Short mmCIF file of C-alpha atoms in Angstrom, two decimals:
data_model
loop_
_atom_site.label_atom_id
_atom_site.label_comp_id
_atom_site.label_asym_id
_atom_site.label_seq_id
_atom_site.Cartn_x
_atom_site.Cartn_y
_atom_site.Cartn_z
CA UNK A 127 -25.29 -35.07 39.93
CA UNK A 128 -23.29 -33.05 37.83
CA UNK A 129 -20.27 -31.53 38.25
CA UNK A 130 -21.21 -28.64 37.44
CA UNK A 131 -24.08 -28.56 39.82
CA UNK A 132 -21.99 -29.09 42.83
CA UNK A 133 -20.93 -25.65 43.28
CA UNK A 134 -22.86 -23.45 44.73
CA UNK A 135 -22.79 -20.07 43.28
CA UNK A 136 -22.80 -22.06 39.57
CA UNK A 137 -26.07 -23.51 40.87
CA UNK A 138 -27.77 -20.81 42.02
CA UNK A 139 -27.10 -19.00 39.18
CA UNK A 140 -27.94 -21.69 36.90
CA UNK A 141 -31.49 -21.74 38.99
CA UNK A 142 -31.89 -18.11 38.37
CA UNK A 143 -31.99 -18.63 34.37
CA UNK A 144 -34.44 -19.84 32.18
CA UNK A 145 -33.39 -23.79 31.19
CA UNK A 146 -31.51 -24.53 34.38
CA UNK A 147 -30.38 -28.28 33.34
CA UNK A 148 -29.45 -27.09 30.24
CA UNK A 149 -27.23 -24.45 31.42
CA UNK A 150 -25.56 -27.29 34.14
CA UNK A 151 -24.85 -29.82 30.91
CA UNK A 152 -23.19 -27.41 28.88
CA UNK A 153 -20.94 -26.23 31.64
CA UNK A 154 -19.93 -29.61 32.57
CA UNK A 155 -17.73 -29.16 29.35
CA UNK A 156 -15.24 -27.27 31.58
CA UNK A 157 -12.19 -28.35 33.74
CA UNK A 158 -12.65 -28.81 37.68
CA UNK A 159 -10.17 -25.31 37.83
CA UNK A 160 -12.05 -23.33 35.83
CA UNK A 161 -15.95 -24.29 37.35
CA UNK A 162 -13.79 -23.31 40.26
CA UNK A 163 -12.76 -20.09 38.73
CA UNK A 164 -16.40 -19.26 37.73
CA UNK A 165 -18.05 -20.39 40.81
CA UNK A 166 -15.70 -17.88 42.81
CA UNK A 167 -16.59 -14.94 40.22
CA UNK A 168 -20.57 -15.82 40.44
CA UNK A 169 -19.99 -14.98 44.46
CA UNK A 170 -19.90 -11.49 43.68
CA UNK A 171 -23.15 -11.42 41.06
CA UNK A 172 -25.94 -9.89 43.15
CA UNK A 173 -29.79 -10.62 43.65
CA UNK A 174 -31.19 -8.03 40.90
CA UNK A 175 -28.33 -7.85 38.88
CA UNK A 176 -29.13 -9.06 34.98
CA UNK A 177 -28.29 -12.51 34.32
CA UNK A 178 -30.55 -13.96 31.90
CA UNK A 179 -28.32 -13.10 28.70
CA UNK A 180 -25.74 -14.84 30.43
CA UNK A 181 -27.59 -18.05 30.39
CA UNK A 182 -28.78 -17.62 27.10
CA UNK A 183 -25.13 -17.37 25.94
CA UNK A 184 -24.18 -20.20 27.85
CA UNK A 185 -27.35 -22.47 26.24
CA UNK A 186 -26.25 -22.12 23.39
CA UNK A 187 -23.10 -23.45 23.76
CA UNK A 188 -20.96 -19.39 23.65
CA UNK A 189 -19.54 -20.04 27.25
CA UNK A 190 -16.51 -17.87 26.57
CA UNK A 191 -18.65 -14.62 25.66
CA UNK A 192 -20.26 -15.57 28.82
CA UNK A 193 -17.50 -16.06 31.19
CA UNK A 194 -15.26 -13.20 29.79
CA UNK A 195 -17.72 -10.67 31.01
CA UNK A 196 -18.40 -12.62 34.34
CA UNK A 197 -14.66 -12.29 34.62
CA UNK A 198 -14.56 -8.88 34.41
CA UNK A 199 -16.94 -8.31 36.49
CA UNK A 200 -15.39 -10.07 39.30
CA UNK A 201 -12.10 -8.61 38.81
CA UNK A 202 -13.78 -4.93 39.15
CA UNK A 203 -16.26 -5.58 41.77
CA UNK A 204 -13.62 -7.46 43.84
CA UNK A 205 -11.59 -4.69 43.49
CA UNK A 206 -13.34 -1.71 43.58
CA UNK A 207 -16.82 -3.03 45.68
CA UNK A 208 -19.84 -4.15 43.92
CA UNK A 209 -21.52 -0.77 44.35
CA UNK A 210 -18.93 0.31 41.21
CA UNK A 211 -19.89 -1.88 39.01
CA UNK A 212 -22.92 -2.00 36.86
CA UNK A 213 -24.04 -4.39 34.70
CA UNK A 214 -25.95 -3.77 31.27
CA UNK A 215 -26.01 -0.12 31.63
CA UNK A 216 -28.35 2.02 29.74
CA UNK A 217 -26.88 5.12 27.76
CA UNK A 218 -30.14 5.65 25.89
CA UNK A 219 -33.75 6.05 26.68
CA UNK A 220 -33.62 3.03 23.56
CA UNK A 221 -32.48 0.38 26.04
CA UNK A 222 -28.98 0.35 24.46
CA UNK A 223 -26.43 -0.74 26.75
CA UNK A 224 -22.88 -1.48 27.52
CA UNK A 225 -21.87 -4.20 29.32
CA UNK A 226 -20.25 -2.83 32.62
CA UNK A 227 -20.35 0.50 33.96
CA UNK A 228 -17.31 1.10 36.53
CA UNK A 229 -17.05 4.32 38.47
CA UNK A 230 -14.16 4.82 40.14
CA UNK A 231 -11.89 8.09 40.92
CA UNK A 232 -14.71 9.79 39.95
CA UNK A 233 -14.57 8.51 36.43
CA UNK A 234 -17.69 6.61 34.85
CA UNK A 235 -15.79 3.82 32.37
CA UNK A 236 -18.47 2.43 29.51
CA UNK A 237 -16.95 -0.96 29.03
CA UNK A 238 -18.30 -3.43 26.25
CA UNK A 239 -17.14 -6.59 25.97
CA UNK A 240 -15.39 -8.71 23.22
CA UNK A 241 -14.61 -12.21 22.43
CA UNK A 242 -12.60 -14.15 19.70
CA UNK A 243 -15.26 -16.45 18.84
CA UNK A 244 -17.20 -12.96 17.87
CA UNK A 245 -13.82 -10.63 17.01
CA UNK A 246 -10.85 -12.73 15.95
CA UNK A 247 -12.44 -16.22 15.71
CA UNK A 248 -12.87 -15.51 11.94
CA UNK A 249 -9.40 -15.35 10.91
CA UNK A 250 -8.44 -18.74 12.49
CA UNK A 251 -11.24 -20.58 11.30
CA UNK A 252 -10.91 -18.94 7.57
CA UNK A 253 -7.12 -20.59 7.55
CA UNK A 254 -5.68 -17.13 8.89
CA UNK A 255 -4.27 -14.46 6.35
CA UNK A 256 -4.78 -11.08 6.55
CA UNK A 257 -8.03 -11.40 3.63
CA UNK A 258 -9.49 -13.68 6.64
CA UNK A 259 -8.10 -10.61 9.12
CA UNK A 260 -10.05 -8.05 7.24
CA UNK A 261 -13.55 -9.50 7.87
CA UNK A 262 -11.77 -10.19 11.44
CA UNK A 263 -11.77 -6.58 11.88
CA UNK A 264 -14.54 -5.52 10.31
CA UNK A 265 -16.86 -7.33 13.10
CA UNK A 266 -14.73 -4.60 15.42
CA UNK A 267 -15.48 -1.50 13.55
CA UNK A 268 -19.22 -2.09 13.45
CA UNK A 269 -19.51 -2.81 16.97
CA UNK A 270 -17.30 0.29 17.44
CA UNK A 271 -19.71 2.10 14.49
CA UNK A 272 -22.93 0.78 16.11
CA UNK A 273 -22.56 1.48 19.60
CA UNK A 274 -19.96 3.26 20.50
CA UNK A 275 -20.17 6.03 17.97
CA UNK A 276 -23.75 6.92 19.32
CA UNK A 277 -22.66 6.27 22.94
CA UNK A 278 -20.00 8.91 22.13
CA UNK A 279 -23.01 11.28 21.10
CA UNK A 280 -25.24 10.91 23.96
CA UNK A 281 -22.54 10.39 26.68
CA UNK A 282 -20.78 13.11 28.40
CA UNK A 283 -17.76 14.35 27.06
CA UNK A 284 -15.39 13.36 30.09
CA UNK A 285 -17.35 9.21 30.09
CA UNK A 286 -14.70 7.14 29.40
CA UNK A 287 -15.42 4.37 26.45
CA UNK A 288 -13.69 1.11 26.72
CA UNK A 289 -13.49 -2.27 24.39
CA UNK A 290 -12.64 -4.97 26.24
CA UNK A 291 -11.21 -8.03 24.66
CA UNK A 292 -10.76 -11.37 26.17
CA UNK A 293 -7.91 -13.10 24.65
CA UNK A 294 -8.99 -16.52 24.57
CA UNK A 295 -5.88 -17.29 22.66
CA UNK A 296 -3.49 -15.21 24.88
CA UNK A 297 -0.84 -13.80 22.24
CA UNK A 298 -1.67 -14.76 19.52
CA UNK A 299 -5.08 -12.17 19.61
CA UNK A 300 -3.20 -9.77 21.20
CA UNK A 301 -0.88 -10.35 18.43
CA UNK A 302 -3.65 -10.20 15.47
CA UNK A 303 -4.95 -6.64 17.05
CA UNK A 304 -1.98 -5.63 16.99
CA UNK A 305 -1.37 -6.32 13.14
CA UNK A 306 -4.79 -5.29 12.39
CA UNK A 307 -4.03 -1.72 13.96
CA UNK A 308 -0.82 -1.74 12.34
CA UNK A 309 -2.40 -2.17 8.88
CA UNK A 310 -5.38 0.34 9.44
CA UNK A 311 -3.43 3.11 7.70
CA UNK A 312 -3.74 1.08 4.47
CA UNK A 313 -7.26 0.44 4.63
CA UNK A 314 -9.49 2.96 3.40
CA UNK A 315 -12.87 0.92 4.97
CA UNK A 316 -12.35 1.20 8.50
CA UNK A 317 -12.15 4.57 10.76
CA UNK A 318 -9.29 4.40 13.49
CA UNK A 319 -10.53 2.93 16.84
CA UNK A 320 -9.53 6.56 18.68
CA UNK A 321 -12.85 7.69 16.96
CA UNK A 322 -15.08 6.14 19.07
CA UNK A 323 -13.46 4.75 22.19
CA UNK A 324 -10.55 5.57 24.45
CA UNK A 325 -8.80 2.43 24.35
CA UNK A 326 -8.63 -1.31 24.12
CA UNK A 327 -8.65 -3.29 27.33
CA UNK A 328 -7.06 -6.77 26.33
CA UNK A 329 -7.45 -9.56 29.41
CA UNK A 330 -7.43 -13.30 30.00
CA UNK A 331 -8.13 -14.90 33.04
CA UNK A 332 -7.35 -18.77 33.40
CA UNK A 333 -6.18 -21.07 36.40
CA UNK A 334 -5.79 -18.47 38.50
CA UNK A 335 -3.59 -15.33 37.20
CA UNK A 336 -5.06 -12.90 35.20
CA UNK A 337 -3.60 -11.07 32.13
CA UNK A 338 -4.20 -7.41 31.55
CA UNK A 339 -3.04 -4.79 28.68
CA UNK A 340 -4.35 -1.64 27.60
CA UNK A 341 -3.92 0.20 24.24
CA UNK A 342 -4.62 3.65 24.44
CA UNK A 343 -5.91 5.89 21.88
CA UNK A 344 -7.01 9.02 23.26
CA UNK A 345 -5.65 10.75 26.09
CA UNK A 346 -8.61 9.90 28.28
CA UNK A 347 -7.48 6.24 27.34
CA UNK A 348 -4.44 6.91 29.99
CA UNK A 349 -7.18 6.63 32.71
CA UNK A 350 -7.86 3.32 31.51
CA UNK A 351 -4.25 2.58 32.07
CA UNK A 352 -4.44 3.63 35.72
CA UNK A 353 -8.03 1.99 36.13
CA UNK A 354 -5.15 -1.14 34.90
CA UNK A 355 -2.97 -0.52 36.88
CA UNK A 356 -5.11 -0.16 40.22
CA UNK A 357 -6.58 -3.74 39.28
CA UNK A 358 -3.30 -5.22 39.57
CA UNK A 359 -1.87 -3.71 42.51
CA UNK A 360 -4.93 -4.13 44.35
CA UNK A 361 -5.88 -7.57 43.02
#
């Protein structure tokens, strides 16, 4: 048997999903800590909540895109109660989505996911440099142009639009946002970030302790802060 397969909640999701053994085998790539870090955070994944995109991720051998947003899912629904928390939630009759919905202090936070291997994976693999930084950030600004601009349109104006990124490589993403941003005045290509979302929610989760940050851009992005904040001090 696997070791992946001998926890529960990674089973039973695994048997929810199309491919079930193949999902088990490429999980069994991870350390004993952190199947025990996702089986804890599949606990809180409910009956009719939207998995399958999960598993496909997983298949095909993205497990980080995958965990980050099972991660933050946890971390909210643990939190706040899994009534909050939403998962791939419409904004459009077009079946565009974000990936969590929290409500909470009777705010409604759009929250999309990001992960190096899709954000800042580009630079690092490219030999790093700022030429490699500025195809980095251009996989940001369409996902911000794509969805979030027209999310923007259709949502109300008080909905509270968040990027989340999961720093795989702890500091030294946080670091290459924070040079990207830096350097956005002197590049004509790419609209600011305030444009279409409210801030940048920057997280890691490994072995136990969780890393949280928040860049605001707007003043609605100061509720993001507190959303922040009330993770921690209730976590």
């Amino acid at each position: 048997m696997s070791k992946a397969k001998s926890y529960e909640h990674i089973r039973e999701f695994a048997q929810s999903v199309a491919k079930t053994d193949a999902v088990l085998g490429e999980l069994n790539i991870l350390t004993e800590q952190e199947l025990a870090d996702l089986n804890n955070s599949l606990d809180y994944v409910g009956a009719n909540d939207p998995v399958a995109e999960w598993g496909s991720e997983i298949r095909e051998g993205n497990i980080t895109r995958a965990t980050a947003e099972i991660f933050l899912m946890w971390h909210f629904r643990r939190v706040f109660s899994y009534d909050t928390v939403t998962l791939n939630a419409e904004y459009t009759n077009s079946g565009k989505d974000f990936d969590l919905l929290v409500e909470w202090n009777n705010k409604e936070y759009w929250i999309d996911v990001r992960t190096p291997e899709g954000a800042f994976g580009e630079m690092e693999n490219a030999g790093g440099g700022w030429i490699a930084g500025d195809r980095t950030w251009a996989s940001i600004a369409n996902k911000l142009e794509q969805q979030f601009e027209k999310a923007r349109e259709v949502l109300h104006d008080d909905a509270i639009l968040v990027l989340a990124v999961y720093l795989k490589a702890g500091l030294v993403d946080q670091l290459s946002i924070g040079q990207q941003l830096h350097h956005l005045g002197q590049q004509d290509d790419f609209e600011h970030p305030g444009k279409f979302c409210d801030a940048f929610l920057e997280y890691l989760y490994h072995s136990g302790k969780t890393t949280i940050d928040v860049r605001e851009f707007t003043t609605q992005g100061e509720k993001v802060t507190a959303l922040k904040e009330e993770l921690i001090q209730q976590g």
